Tab-separated table of C-alpha atoms in Angstrom:
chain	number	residue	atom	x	y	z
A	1	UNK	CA	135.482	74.119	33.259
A	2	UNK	CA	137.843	75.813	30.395
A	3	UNK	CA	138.175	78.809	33.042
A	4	UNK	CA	138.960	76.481	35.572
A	5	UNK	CA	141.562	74.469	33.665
A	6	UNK	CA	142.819	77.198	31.950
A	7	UNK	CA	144.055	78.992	35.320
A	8	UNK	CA	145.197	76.026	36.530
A	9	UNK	CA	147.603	74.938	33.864
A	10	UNK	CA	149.525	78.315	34.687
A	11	UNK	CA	149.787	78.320	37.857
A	12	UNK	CA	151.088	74.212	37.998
A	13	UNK	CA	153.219	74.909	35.342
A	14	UNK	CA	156.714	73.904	36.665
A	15	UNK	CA	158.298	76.897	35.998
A	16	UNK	CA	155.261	79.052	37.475
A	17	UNK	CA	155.327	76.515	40.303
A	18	UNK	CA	159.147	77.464	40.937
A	19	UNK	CA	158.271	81.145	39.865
A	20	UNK	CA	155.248	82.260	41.782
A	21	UNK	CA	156.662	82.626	45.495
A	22	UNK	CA	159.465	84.876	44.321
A	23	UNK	CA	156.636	87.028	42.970
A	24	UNK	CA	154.442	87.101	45.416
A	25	UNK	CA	157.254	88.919	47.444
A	26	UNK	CA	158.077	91.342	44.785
A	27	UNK	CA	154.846	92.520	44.019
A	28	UNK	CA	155.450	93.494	47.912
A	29	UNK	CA	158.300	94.931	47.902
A	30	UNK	CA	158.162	96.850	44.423
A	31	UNK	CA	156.432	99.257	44.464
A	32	UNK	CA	153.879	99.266	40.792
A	33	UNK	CA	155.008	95.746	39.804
A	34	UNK	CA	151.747	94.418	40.778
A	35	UNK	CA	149.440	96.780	39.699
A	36	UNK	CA	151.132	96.562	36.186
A	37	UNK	CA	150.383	93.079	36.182
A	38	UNK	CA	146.668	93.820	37.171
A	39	UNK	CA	146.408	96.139	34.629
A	40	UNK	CA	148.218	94.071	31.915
A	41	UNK	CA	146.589	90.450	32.838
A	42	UNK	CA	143.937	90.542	35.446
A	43	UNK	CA	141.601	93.572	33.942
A	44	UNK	CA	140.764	91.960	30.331
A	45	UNK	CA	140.448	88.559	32.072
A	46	UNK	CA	138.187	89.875	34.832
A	47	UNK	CA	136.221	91.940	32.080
A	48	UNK	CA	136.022	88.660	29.953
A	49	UNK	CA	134.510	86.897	32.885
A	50	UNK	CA	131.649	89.552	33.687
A	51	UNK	CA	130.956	89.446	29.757
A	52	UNK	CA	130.342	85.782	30.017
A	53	UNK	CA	128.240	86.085	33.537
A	54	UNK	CA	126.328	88.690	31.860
A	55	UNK	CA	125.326	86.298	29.224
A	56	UNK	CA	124.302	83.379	30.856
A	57	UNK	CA	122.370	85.537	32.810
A	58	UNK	CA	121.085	88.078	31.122
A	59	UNK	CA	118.484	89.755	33.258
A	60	UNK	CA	121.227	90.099	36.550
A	61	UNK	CA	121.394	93.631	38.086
A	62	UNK	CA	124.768	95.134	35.972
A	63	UNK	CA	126.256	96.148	40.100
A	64	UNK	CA	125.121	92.236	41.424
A	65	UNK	CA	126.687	90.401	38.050
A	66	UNK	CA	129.889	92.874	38.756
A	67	UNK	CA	130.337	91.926	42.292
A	68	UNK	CA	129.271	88.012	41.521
A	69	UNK	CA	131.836	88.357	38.515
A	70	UNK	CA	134.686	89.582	41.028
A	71	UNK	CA	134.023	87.362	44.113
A	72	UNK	CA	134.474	84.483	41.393
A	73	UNK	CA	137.329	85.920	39.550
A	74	UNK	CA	138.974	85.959	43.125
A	75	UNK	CA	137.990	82.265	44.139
A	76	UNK	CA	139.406	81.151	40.840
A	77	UNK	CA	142.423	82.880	41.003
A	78	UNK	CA	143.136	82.005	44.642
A	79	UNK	CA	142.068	77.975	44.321
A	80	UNK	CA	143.970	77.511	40.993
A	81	UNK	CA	146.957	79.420	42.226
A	82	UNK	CA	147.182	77.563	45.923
A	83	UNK	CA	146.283	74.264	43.875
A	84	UNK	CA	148.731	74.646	41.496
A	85	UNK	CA	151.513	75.175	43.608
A	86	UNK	CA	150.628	73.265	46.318
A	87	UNK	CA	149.888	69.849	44.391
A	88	UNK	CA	150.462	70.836	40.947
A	89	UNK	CA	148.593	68.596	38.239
A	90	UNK	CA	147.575	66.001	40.828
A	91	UNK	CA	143.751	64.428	40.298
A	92	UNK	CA	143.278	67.678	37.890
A	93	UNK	CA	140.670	66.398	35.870
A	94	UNK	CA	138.008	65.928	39.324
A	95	UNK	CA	139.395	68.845	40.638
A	96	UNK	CA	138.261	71.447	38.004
A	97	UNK	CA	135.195	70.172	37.667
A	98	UNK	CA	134.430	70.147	41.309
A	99	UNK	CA	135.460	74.183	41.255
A	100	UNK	CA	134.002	75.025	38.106
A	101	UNK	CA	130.469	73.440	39.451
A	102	UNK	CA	131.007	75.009	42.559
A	103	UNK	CA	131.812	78.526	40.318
A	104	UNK	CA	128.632	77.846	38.341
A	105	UNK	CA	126.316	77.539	41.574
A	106	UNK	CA	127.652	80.920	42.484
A	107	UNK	CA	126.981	82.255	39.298
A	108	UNK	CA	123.354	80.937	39.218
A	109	UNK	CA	122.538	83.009	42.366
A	110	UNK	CA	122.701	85.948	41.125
A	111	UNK	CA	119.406	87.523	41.663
């Protein structure tokens, strides 16, 4: 649930909440801005994430834990993001544990 919580106090931040539409539509329109960012924030974190997959389940095929790493990555960043904007801090407690168990169940198919 750290993960979970984590992402979400950034994104419901009041400033980020004020903040994040504006860059969403300059990582559009500016050319490199986003990758930077990706590069910068997103790699290590994503990286991070497989690390920790890859030792709760240790015997995962290194291409399956990748892609289960990723497609979780992406879920957290996208729920967290449209949650914290959207509704902020609101019933946060329930929340991230409702997507962190969800996050885990993915995580324990990997085959």
């Amino acid at each position: 649930m750290a993960w979970t919580r984590s992402f979400l106090e950034r994104a419901a931040h009041p400033a980020a909440r004020s903040a994040i539409p504006g860059l969403m539509s300059t990582w559009n329109h500016n050319e490199g801005v986003y990758e930077r960012l990706v590069q910068r924030a997103e790699v290590p974190a994503r990286k991070a994430l497989l690390d920790r997959i890859l030792l709760a389940e240790p015997d995962a095929e290194p291409a399956t834990a990748v892609s289960t790493a990723d497609t979780v990555f992406d879920l957290l960043v996208s729920a967290t993001m449209l949650r914290g904007v959207s509704r902020g801090f609101e019933d946060s407690d329930a929340w991230c544990e409702r997507i962190a168990g969800a996050l885990f169940a993915l995580i324990g198919t990997i085959d």
